[in-house]
Amino acid sequence: MHPMNNCKFAAITLFVGVTYPFFGDLLGFLGGFGFAPSSYFLPSIMWLIIKKPKRFGPKWFINWACIFIGVFIMLASTIGGFRNNVTDASTYTFYN
């Protein structure tokens, strides 16, 4: 990749970050929606599919508990990030 492409990407990211002051809330929303599944519950689902542990055994229960907790974390962070975006956007004016 050409070094100038990196500068363009950094400039665009800087502009979005400055223009959108509640960028952290947007990252919370996108993180909950996009990255939480790959961190919290998809590894447990893949492990259950690959290893096929004994049904209702301790490892089976632990993985299902991780799946349910991961889905809850994903939903809570996505809803919380969206709520923060809505509340911040209602009082926002550009460059004030």
PDB file of N, CA and C in Angstrom:
ATOM      1  N   MET A   1       0.842  -1.179   0.000  1.00  0.00           N
ATOM      2  CA  MET A   1       0.000   0.000   0.000  1.00  0.00           C
ATOM      3  C   MET A   1       0.884   1.239   0.000  1.00  0.00           C
ATOM      4  N   HIS A   2       0.486   2.166  -0.768  1.00  0.00           N
ATOM      5  CA  HIS A   2       1.234   3.403  -0.906  1.00  0.00           C
ATOM      6  C   HIS A   2       1.103   4.236   0.380  1.00  0.00           C
ATOM      7  N   PRO A   3       2.191   4.859   0.861  1.00  0.00           N
ATOM      8  CA  PRO A   3       2.130   5.647   2.103  1.00  0.00           C
ATOM      9  C   PRO A   3       1.129   6.798   2.038  1.00  0.00           C
ATOM     10  N   MET A   4       0.881   7.327   0.866  1.00  0.00           N
ATOM     11  CA  MET A   4      -0.060   8.445   0.756  1.00  0.00           C
ATOM     12  C   MET A   4      -1.489   8.003   1.083  1.00  0.00           C
ATOM     13  N   ASN A   5      -1.806   6.735   0.797  1.00  0.00           N
ATOM     14  CA  ASN A   5      -3.129   6.216   1.137  1.00  0.00           C
ATOM     15  C   ASN A   5      -3.352   6.232   2.647  1.00  0.00           C
ATOM     16  N   ASN A   6      -2.286   5.945   3.398  1.00  0.00           N
ATOM     17  CA  ASN A   6      -2.389   5.983   4.860  1.00  0.00           C
ATOM     18  C   ASN A   6      -2.676   7.401   5.341  1.00  0.00           C
ATOM     19  N   CYS A   7      -2.063   8.385   4.722  1.00  0.00           N
ATOM     20  CA  CYS A   7      -2.298   9.782   5.104  1.00  0.00           C
ATOM     21  C   CYS A   7      -3.729  10.193   4.802  1.00  0.00           C
ATOM     22  N   LYS A   8      -4.261   9.758   3.664  1.00  0.00           N
ATOM     23  CA  LYS A   8      -5.640  10.080   3.320  1.00  0.00           C
ATOM     24  C   LYS A   8      -6.603   9.456   4.326  1.00  0.00           C
ATOM     25  N   PHE A   9      -6.352   8.215   4.683  1.00  0.00           N
ATOM     26  CA  PHE A   9      -7.204   7.537   5.660  1.00  0.00           C
ATOM     27  C   PHE A   9      -7.148   8.249   7.004  1.00  0.00           C
ATOM     28  N   ALA A  10      -5.958   8.644   7.437  1.00  0.00           N
ATOM     29  CA  ALA A  10      -5.813   9.357   8.708  1.00  0.00           C
ATOM     30  C   ALA A  10      -6.520  10.709   8.658  1.00  0.00           C
ATOM     31  N   ALA A  11      -6.437  11.404   7.535  1.00  0.00           N
ATOM     32  CA  ALA A  11      -7.098  12.702   7.406  1.00  0.00           C
ATOM     33  C   ALA A  11      -8.617  12.547   7.440  1.00  0.00           C
ATOM     34  N   ILE A  12      -9.133  11.551   6.757  1.00  0.00           N
ATOM     35  CA  ILE A  12     -10.586  11.317   6.768  1.00  0.00           C
ATOM     36  C   ILE A  12     -11.053  10.936   8.165  1.00  0.00           C
ATOM     37  N   THR A  13     -10.305  10.081   8.836  1.00  0.00           N
ATOM     38  CA  THR A  13     -10.659   9.681  10.195  1.00  0.00           C
ATOM     39  C   THR A  13     -10.604  10.867  11.148  1.00  0.00           C
ATOM     40  N   LEU A  14      -9.605  11.711  11.005  1.00  0.00           N
ATOM     41  CA  LEU A  14      -9.503  12.917  11.827  1.00  0.00           C
ATOM     42  C   LEU A  14     -10.697  13.828  11.589  1.00  0.00           C
ATOM     43  N   PHE A  15     -11.068  14.034  10.338  1.00  0.00           N
ATOM     44  CA  PHE A  15     -12.203  14.891  10.017  1.00  0.00           C
ATOM     45  C   PHE A  15     -13.499  14.344  10.621  1.00  0.00           C
ATOM     46  N   VAL A  16     -13.715  13.046  10.510  1.00  0.00           N
ATOM     47  CA  VAL A  16     -14.921  12.443  11.087  1.00  0.00           C
ATOM     48  C   VAL A  16     -14.899  12.568  12.603  1.00  0.00           C
ATOM     49  N   GLY A  17     -13.756  12.329  13.223  1.00  0.00           N
ATOM     50  CA  GLY A  17     -13.649  12.434  14.673  1.00  0.00           C
ATOM     51  C   GLY A  17     -13.885  13.843  15.190  1.00  0.00           C
ATOM     52  N   VAL A  18     -13.436  14.845  14.452  1.00  0.00           N
ATOM     53  CA  VAL A  18     -13.620  16.236  14.863  1.00  0.00           C
ATOM     54  C   VAL A  18     -15.055  16.686  14.591  1.00  0.00           C
ATOM     55  N   THR A  19     -15.607  16.270  13.468  1.00  0.00           N
ATOM     56  CA  THR A  19     -16.957  16.681  13.097  1.00  0.00           C
ATOM     57  C   THR A  19     -18.005  15.986  13.965  1.00  0.00           C
ATOM     58  N   TYR A  20     -17.736  14.801  14.374  1.00  0.00           N
ATOM     59  CA  TYR A  20     -18.684  13.993  15.126  1.00  0.00           C
ATOM     60  C   TYR A  20     -18.154  13.859  16.550  1.00  0.00           C
ATOM     61  N   PRO A  21     -18.425  14.819  17.441  1.00  0.00           N
ATOM     62  CA  PRO A  21     -17.763  14.835  18.742  1.00  0.00           C
ATOM     63  C   PRO A  21     -18.145  13.679  19.659  1.00  0.00           C
ATOM     64  N   PHE A  22     -19.256  13.050  19.397  1.00  0.00           N
ATOM     65  CA  PHE A  22     -19.595  11.874  20.191  1.00  0.00           C
ATOM     66  C   PHE A  22     -19.217  10.607  19.429  1.00  0.00           C
ATOM     67  N   PHE A  23     -18.035  10.643  18.848  1.00  0.00           N
ATOM     68  CA  PHE A  23     -17.482   9.532  18.082  1.00  0.00           C
ATOM     69  C   PHE A  23     -17.303   8.300  18.964  1.00  0.00           C
ATOM     70  N   GLY A  24     -16.998   8.502  20.242  1.00  0.00           N
ATOM     71  CA  GLY A  24     -16.856   7.391  21.182  1.00  0.00           C
ATOM     72  C   GLY A  24     -18.149   6.618  21.347  1.00  0.00           C
ATOM     73  N   ASP A  25     -19.271   7.314  21.341  1.00  0.00           N
ATOM     74  CA  ASP A  25     -20.560   6.638  21.418  1.00  0.00           C
ATOM     75  C   ASP A  25     -20.815   5.808  20.167  1.00  0.00           C
ATOM     76  N   LEU A  26     -20.426   6.357  19.019  1.00  0.00           N
ATOM     77  CA  LEU A  26     -20.575   5.605  17.772  1.00  0.00           C
ATOM     78  C   LEU A  26     -19.707   4.352  17.799  1.00  0.00           C
ATOM     79  N   LEU A  27     -18.507   4.481  18.320  1.00  0.00           N
ATOM     80  CA  LEU A  27     -17.628   3.317  18.421  1.00  0.00           C
ATOM     81  C   LEU A  27     -18.196   2.281  19.389  1.00  0.00           C
ATOM     82  N   GLY A  28     -18.837   2.737  20.471  1.00  0.00           N
ATOM     83  CA  GLY A  28     -19.493   1.805  21.385  1.00  0.00           C
ATOM     84  C   GLY A  28     -20.615   1.038  20.707  1.00  0.00           C
ATOM     85  N   PHE A  29     -21.388   1.744  19.888  1.00  0.00           N
ATOM     86  CA  PHE A  29     -22.475   1.093  19.156  1.00  0.00           C
ATOM     87  C   PHE A  29     -21.925   0.082  18.148  1.00  0.00           C
ATOM     88  N   LEU A  30     -20.960   0.504  17.348  1.00  0.00           N
ATOM     89  CA  LEU A  30     -20.398  -0.389  16.339  1.00  0.00           C
ATOM     90  C   LEU A  30     -19.629  -1.551  16.971  1.00  0.00           C
ATOM     91  N   GLY A  31     -18.968  -1.272  18.077  1.00  0.00           N
ATOM     92  CA  GLY A  31     -18.256  -2.345  18.769  1.00  0.00           C
ATOM     93  C   GLY A  31     -19.202  -3.390  19.313  1.00  0.00           C
ATOM     94  N   GLY A  32     -20.297  -2.936  19.898  1.00  0.00           N
ATOM     95  CA  GLY A  32     -21.278  -3.887  20.409  1.00  0.00           C
ATOM     96  C   GLY A  32     -21.937  -4.681  19.306  1.00  0.00           C
ATOM     97  N   PHE A  33     -22.187  -4.028  18.203  1.00  0.00           N
ATOM     98  CA  PHE A  33     -22.887  -4.679  17.097  1.00  0.00           C
ATOM     99  C   PHE A  33     -21.947  -5.558  16.277  1.00  0.00           C
ATOM    100  N   GLY A  34     -20.725  -5.098  16.065  1.00  0.00           N
ATOM    101  CA  GLY A  34     -19.837  -5.791  15.142  1.00  0.00           C
ATOM    102  C   GLY A  34     -18.752  -6.643  15.761  1.00  0.00           C
ATOM    103  N   PHE A  35     -18.207  -6.209  16.881  1.00  0.00           N
ATOM    104  CA  PHE A  35     -17.047  -6.897  17.430  1.00  0.00           C
ATOM    105  C   PHE A  35     -17.348  -7.775  18.628  1.00  0.00           C
ATOM    106  N   ALA A  36     -18.409  -7.494  19.355  1.00  0.00           N
ATOM    107  CA  ALA A  36     -18.752  -8.311  20.518  1.00  0.00           C
ATOM    108  C   ALA A  36     -19.033  -9.768  20.143  1.00  0.00           C
ATOM    109  N   PRO A  37     -19.752 -10.026  19.054  1.00  0.00           N
ATOM    110  CA  PRO A  37     -19.992 -11.440  18.729  1.00  0.00           C
ATOM    111  C   PRO A  37     -18.711 -12.233  18.505  1.00  0.00           C
ATOM    112  N   SER A  38     -17.748 -11.629  17.827  1.00  0.00           N
ATOM    113  CA  SER A  38     -16.514 -12.361  17.542  1.00  0.00           C
ATOM    114  C   SER A  38     -15.652 -12.547  18.787  1.00  0.00           C
ATOM    115  N   SER A  39     -15.905 -11.779  19.826  1.00  0.00           N
ATOM    116  CA  SER A  39     -15.122 -11.905  21.049  1.00  0.00           C
ATOM    117  C   SER A  39     -15.817 -12.725  22.125  1.00  0.00           C
ATOM    118  N   TYR A  40     -17.134 -12.589  22.229  1.00  0.00           N
ATOM    119  CA  TYR A  40     -17.835 -13.147  23.382  1.00  0.00           C
ATOM    120  C   TYR A  40     -18.511 -14.485  23.141  1.00  0.00           C
ATOM    121  N   PHE A  41     -19.248 -14.649  22.052  1.00  0.00           N
ATOM    122  CA  PHE A  41     -19.992 -15.901  21.951  1.00  0.00           C
ATOM    123  C   PHE A  41     -19.719 -16.746  20.711  1.00  0.00           C
ATOM    124  N   LEU A  42     -19.192 -16.182  19.640  1.00  0.00           N
ATOM    125  CA  LEU A  42     -18.889 -17.019  18.473  1.00  0.00           C
ATOM    126  C   LEU A  42     -17.811 -18.074  18.748  1.00  0.00           C
ATOM    127  N   PRO A  43     -16.773 -17.759  19.544  1.00  0.00           N
ATOM    128  CA  PRO A  43     -15.806 -18.825  19.855  1.00  0.00           C
ATOM    129  C   PRO A  43     -16.443 -20.000  20.602  1.00  0.00           C
ATOM    130  N   SER A  44     -17.395 -19.714  21.482  1.00  0.00           N
ATOM    131  CA  SER A  44     -18.069 -20.805  22.199  1.00  0.00           C
ATOM    132  C   SER A  44     -18.923 -21.637  21.256  1.00  0.00           C
ATOM    133  N   ILE A  45     -19.604 -20.987  20.324  1.00  0.00           N
ATOM    134  CA  ILE A  45     -20.415 -21.723  19.352  1.00  0.00           C
ATOM    135  C   ILE A  45     -19.524 -22.604  18.482  1.00  0.00           C
ATOM    136  N   MET A  46     -18.400 -22.039  18.031  1.00  0.00           N
ATOM    137  CA  MET A  46     -17.482 -22.827  17.197  1.00  0.00           C
ATOM    138  C   MET A  46     -16.908 -24.002  17.977  1.00  0.00           C
ATOM    139  N   TRP A  47     -16.579 -23.783  19.243  1.00  0.00           N
ATOM    140  CA  TRP A  47     -16.028 -24.858  20.064  1.00  0.00           C
ATOM    141  C   TRP A  47     -17.048 -25.980  20.232  1.00  0.00           C
ATOM    142  N   LEU A  48     -18.310 -25.611  20.467  1.00  0.00           N
ATOM    143  CA  LEU A  48     -19.356 -26.631  20.594  1.00  0.00           C
ATOM    144  C   LEU A  48     -19.519 -27.432  19.305  1.00  0.00           C
ATOM    145  N   ILE A  49     -19.437 -26.758  18.163  1.00  0.00           N
ATOM    146  CA  ILE A  49     -19.590 -27.446  16.885  1.00  0.00           C
ATOM    147  C   ILE A  49     -18.401 -28.363  16.603  1.00  0.00           C
ATOM    148  N   ILE A  50     -17.199 -27.880  16.904  1.00  0.00           N
ATOM    149  CA  ILE A  50     -15.998 -28.657  16.577  1.00  0.00           C
ATOM    150  C   ILE A  50     -15.783 -29.805  17.555  1.00  0.00           C
ATOM    151  N   LYS A  51     -15.849 -29.524  18.844  1.00  0.00           N
ATOM    152  CA  LYS A  51     -15.512 -30.526  19.861  1.00  0.00           C
ATOM    153  C   LYS A  51     -16.660 -31.477  20.188  1.00  0.00           C
ATOM    154  N   LYS A  52     -17.901 -31.017  19.991  1.00  0.00           N
ATOM    155  CA  LYS A  52     -19.091 -31.816  20.297  1.00  0.00           C
ATOM    156  C   LYS A  52     -19.002 -32.456  21.689  1.00  0.00           C
ATOM    157  N   PRO A  53     -18.991 -31.634  22.734  1.00  0.00           N
ATOM    158  CA  PRO A  53     -18.897 -32.190  24.084  1.00  0.00           C
ATOM    159  C   PRO A  53     -20.170 -32.956  24.452  1.00  0.00           C
ATOM    160  N   LYS A  54     -20.065 -33.738  25.517  1.00  0.00           N
ATOM    161  CA  LYS A  54     -21.214 -34.501  25.995  1.00  0.00           C
ATOM    162  C   LYS A  54     -22.338 -33.545  26.371  1.00  0.00           C
ATOM    163  N   ARG A  55     -23.531 -33.803  25.840  1.00  0.00           N
ATOM    164  CA  ARG A  55     -24.671 -32.924  26.091  1.00  0.00           C
ATOM    165  C   ARG A  55     -25.009 -32.912  27.575  1.00  0.00           C
ATOM    166  N   PHE A  56     -25.245 -31.710  28.086  1.00  0.00           N
ATOM    167  CA  PHE A  56     -25.567 -31.457  29.498  1.00  0.00           C
ATOM    168  C   PHE A  56     -24.400 -31.759  30.433  1.00  0.00           C
ATOM    169  N   GLY A  57     -23.191 -31.872  29.877  1.00  0.00           N
ATOM    170  CA  GLY A  57     -21.997 -32.013  30.700  1.00  0.00           C
ATOM    171  C   GLY A  57     -21.531 -30.635  31.165  1.00  0.00           C
ATOM    172  N   PRO A  58     -20.529 -30.574  32.051  1.00  0.00           N
ATOM    173  CA  PRO A  58     -20.057 -29.282  32.571  1.00  0.00           C
ATOM    174  C   PRO A  58     -19.542 -28.340  31.483  1.00  0.00           C
ATOM    175  N   LYS A  59     -18.766 -28.855  30.538  1.00  0.00           N
ATOM    176  CA  LYS A  59     -18.231 -27.997  29.471  1.00  0.00           C
ATOM    177  C   LYS A  59     -19.351 -27.490  28.569  1.00  0.00           C
ATOM    178  N   TRP A  60     -20.351 -28.306  28.337  1.00  0.00           N
ATOM    179  CA  TRP A  60     -21.495 -27.909  27.521  1.00  0.00           C
ATOM    180  C   TRP A  60     -22.242 -26.761  28.196  1.00  0.00           C
ATOM    181  N   PHE A  61     -22.484 -26.896  29.513  1.00  0.00           N
ATOM    182  CA  PHE A  61     -23.183 -25.838  30.251  1.00  0.00           C
ATOM    183  C   PHE A  61     -22.365 -24.546  30.306  1.00  0.00           C
ATOM    184  N   ILE A  62     -21.078 -24.667  30.525  1.00  0.00           N
ATOM    185  CA  ILE A  62     -20.219 -23.480  30.607  1.00  0.00           C
ATOM    186  C   ILE A  62     -20.228 -22.730  29.276  1.00  0.00           C
ATOM    187  N   ASN A  63     -20.138 -23.439  28.179  1.00  0.00           N
ATOM    188  CA  ASN A  63     -20.150 -22.778  26.874  1.00  0.00           C
ATOM    189  C   ASN A  63     -21.493 -22.138  26.586  1.00  0.00           C
ATOM    190  N   TRP A  64     -22.582 -22.800  26.928  1.00  0.00           N
ATOM    191  CA  TRP A  64     -23.893 -22.184  26.717  1.00  0.00           C
ATOM    192  C   TRP A  64     -24.079 -20.971  27.618  1.00  0.00           C
ATOM    193  N   ALA A  65     -23.526 -21.008  28.824  1.00  0.00           N
ATOM    194  CA  ALA A  65     -23.585 -19.829  29.704  1.00  0.00           C
ATOM    195  C   ALA A  65     -22.801 -18.675  29.073  1.00  0.00           C
ATOM    196  N   CYS A  66     -21.636 -18.970  28.502  1.00  0.00           N
ATOM    197  CA  CYS A  66     -20.842 -17.935  27.825  1.00  0.00           C
ATOM    198  C   CYS A  66     -21.596 -17.367  26.623  1.00  0.00           C
ATOM    199  N   ILE A  67     -22.314 -18.214  25.906  1.00  0.00           N
ATOM    200  CA  ILE A  67     -23.090 -17.752  24.753  1.00  0.00           C
ATOM    201  C   ILE A  67     -24.186 -16.801  25.216  1.00  0.00           C
ATOM    202  N   PHE A  68     -24.949 -17.181  26.235  1.00  0.00           N
ATOM    203  CA  PHE A  68     -26.037 -16.325  26.711  1.00  0.00           C
ATOM    204  C   PHE A  68     -25.518 -15.005  27.278  1.00  0.00           C
ATOM    205  N   ILE A  69     -24.440 -15.062  28.047  1.00  0.00           N
ATOM    206  CA  ILE A  69     -23.858 -13.833  28.606  1.00  0.00           C
ATOM    207  C   ILE A  69     -23.318 -12.961  27.478  1.00  0.00           C
ATOM    208  N   GLY A  70     -22.666 -13.557  26.473  1.00  0.00           N
ATOM    209  CA  GLY A  70     -22.135 -12.799  25.338  1.00  0.00           C
ATOM    210  C   GLY A  70     -23.223 -12.126  24.530  1.00  0.00           C
ATOM    211  N   VAL A  71     -24.336 -12.823  24.316  1.00  0.00           N
ATOM    212  CA  VAL A  71     -25.448 -12.216  23.587  1.00  0.00           C
ATOM    213  C   VAL A  71     -26.023 -11.056  24.391  1.00  0.00           C
ATOM    214  N   PHE A  72     -26.137 -11.223  25.705  1.00  0.00           N
ATOM    215  CA  PHE A  72     -26.633 -10.134  26.551  1.00  0.00           C
ATOM    216  C   PHE A  72     -25.704  -8.926  26.492  1.00  0.00           C
ATOM    217  N   ILE A  73     -24.397  -9.150  26.566  1.00  0.00           N
ATOM    218  CA  ILE A  73     -23.430  -8.052  26.489  1.00  0.00           C
ATOM    219  C   ILE A  73     -23.532  -7.358  25.136  1.00  0.00           C
ATOM    220  N   MET A  74     -23.668  -8.144  24.059  1.00  0.00           N
ATOM    221  CA  MET A  74     -23.782  -7.559  22.728  1.00  0.00           C
ATOM    222  C   MET A  74     -25.034  -6.682  22.633  1.00  0.00           C
ATOM    223  N   LEU A  75     -26.169  -7.194  23.099  1.00  0.00           N
ATOM    224  CA  LEU A  75     -27.410  -6.419  23.031  1.00  0.00           C
ATOM    225  C   LEU A  75     -27.342  -5.168  23.905  1.00  0.00           C
ATOM    226  N   ALA A  76     -26.817  -5.317  25.121  1.00  0.00           N
ATOM    227  CA  ALA A  76     -26.743  -4.176  26.032  1.00  0.00           C
ATOM    228  C   ALA A  76     -25.814  -3.087  25.498  1.00  0.00           C
ATOM    229  N   SER A  77     -24.665  -3.469  24.970  1.00  0.00           N
ATOM    230  CA  SER A  77     -23.735  -2.449  24.472  1.00  0.00           C
ATOM    231  C   SER A  77     -24.249  -1.793  23.192  1.00  0.00           C
ATOM    232  N   THR A  78     -24.924  -2.557  22.346  1.00  0.00           N
ATOM    233  CA  THR A  78     -25.486  -1.976  21.133  1.00  0.00           C
ATOM    234  C   THR A  78     -26.608  -1.001  21.463  1.00  0.00           C
ATOM    235  N   ILE A  79     -27.509  -1.398  22.338  1.00  0.00           N
ATOM    236  CA  ILE A  79     -28.608  -0.519  22.733  1.00  0.00           C
ATOM    237  C   ILE A  79     -28.082   0.703  23.479  1.00  0.00           C
ATOM    238  N   GLY A  80     -27.108   0.504  24.369  1.00  0.00           N
ATOM    239  CA  GLY A  80     -26.527   1.630  25.100  1.00  0.00           C
ATOM    240  C   GLY A  80     -25.809   2.613  24.193  1.00  0.00           C
ATOM    241  N   GLY A  81     -25.055   2.105  23.235  1.00  0.00           N
ATOM    242  CA  GLY A  81     -24.374   2.986  22.290  1.00  0.00           C
ATOM    243  C   GLY A  81     -25.354   3.754  21.427  1.00  0.00           C
ATOM    244  N   PHE A  82     -26.419   3.092  20.990  1.00  0.00           N
ATOM    245  CA  PHE A  82     -27.445   3.772  20.191  1.00  0.00           C
ATOM    246  C   PHE A  82     -28.146   4.849  21.012  1.00  0.00           C
ATOM    247  N   ARG A  83     -28.462   4.529  22.264  1.00  0.00           N
ATOM    248  CA  ARG A  83     -29.124   5.507  23.146  1.00  0.00           C
ATOM    249  C   ARG A  83     -28.227   6.720  23.369  1.00  0.00           C
ATOM    250  N   ASN A  84     -26.951   6.496  23.604  1.00  0.00           N
ATOM    251  CA  ASN A  84     -26.027   7.616  23.799  1.00  0.00           C
ATOM    252  C   ASN A  84     -25.930   8.475  22.543  1.00  0.00           C
ATOM    253  N   ASN A  85     -25.921   7.851  21.376  1.00  0.00           N
ATOM    254  CA  ASN A  85     -25.896   8.615  20.131  1.00  0.00           C
ATOM    255  C   ASN A  85     -27.134   9.475  19.989  1.00  0.00           C
ATOM    256  N   VAL A  86     -28.287   8.921  20.295  1.00  0.00           N
ATOM    257  CA  VAL A  86     -29.533   9.671  20.154  1.00  0.00           C
ATOM    258  C   VAL A  86     -29.578  10.831  21.142  1.00  0.00           C
ATOM    259  N   THR A  87     -29.210  10.606  22.394  1.00  0.00           N
ATOM    260  CA  THR A  87     -29.261  11.688  23.383  1.00  0.00           C
ATOM    261  C   THR A  87     -28.222  12.776  23.087  1.00  0.00           C
ATOM    262  N   ASP A  88     -27.041  12.398  22.626  1.00  0.00           N
ATOM    263  CA  ASP A  88     -26.027  13.400  22.288  1.00  0.00           C
ATOM    264  C   ASP A  88     -26.390  14.159  21.016  1.00  0.00           C
ATOM    265  N   ALA A  89     -26.984  13.483  20.053  1.00  0.00           N
ATOM    266  CA  ALA A  89     -27.326  14.129  18.785  1.00  0.00           C
ATOM    267  C   ALA A  89     -28.444  15.148  18.958  1.00  0.00           C
ATOM    268  N   SER A  90     -29.284  14.971  19.962  1.00  0.00           N
ATOM    269  CA  SER A  90     -30.391  15.905  20.139  1.00  0.00           C
ATOM    270  C   SER A  90     -29.925  17.269  20.618  1.00  0.00           C
ATOM    271  N   THR A  91     -28.749  17.370  21.216  1.00  0.00           N
ATOM    272  CA  THR A  91     -28.244  18.631  21.721  1.00  0.00           C
ATOM    273  C   THR A  91     -27.033  19.131  20.932  1.00  0.00           C
ATOM    274  N   TYR A  92     -26.707  18.482  19.832  1.00  0.00           N
ATOM    275  CA  TYR A  92     -25.479  18.793  19.106  1.00  0.00           C
ATOM    276  C   TYR A  92     -25.711  19.856  18.033  1.00  0.00           C
ATOM    277  N   THR A  93     -24.765  20.771  17.915  1.00  0.00           N
ATOM    278  CA  THR A  93     -24.715  21.691  16.787  1.00  0.00           C
ATOM    279  C   THR A  93     -23.297  21.655  16.222  1.00  0.00           C
ATOM    280  N   PHE A  94     -23.168  21.755  14.928  1.00  0.00           N
ATOM    281  CA  PHE A  94     -21.854  21.657  14.297  1.00  0.00           C
ATOM    282  C   PHE A  94     -20.953  22.810  14.696  1.00  0.00           C
ATOM    283  N   TYR A  95     -19.745  22.484  15.096  1.00  0.00           N
ATOM    284  CA  TYR A  95     -18.648  23.425  15.360  1.00  0.00           C
ATOM    285  C   TYR A  95     -19.030  24.563  16.303  1.00  0.00           C
ATOM    286  N   ASN A  96     -19.733  24.259  17.353  1.00  0.00           N
ATOM    287  CA  ASN A  96     -20.041  25.285  18.378  1.00  0.00           C
ATOM    288  C   ASN A  96     -19.239  25.029  19.613  1.00  0.00           C
TER     289      ASN A  96
END
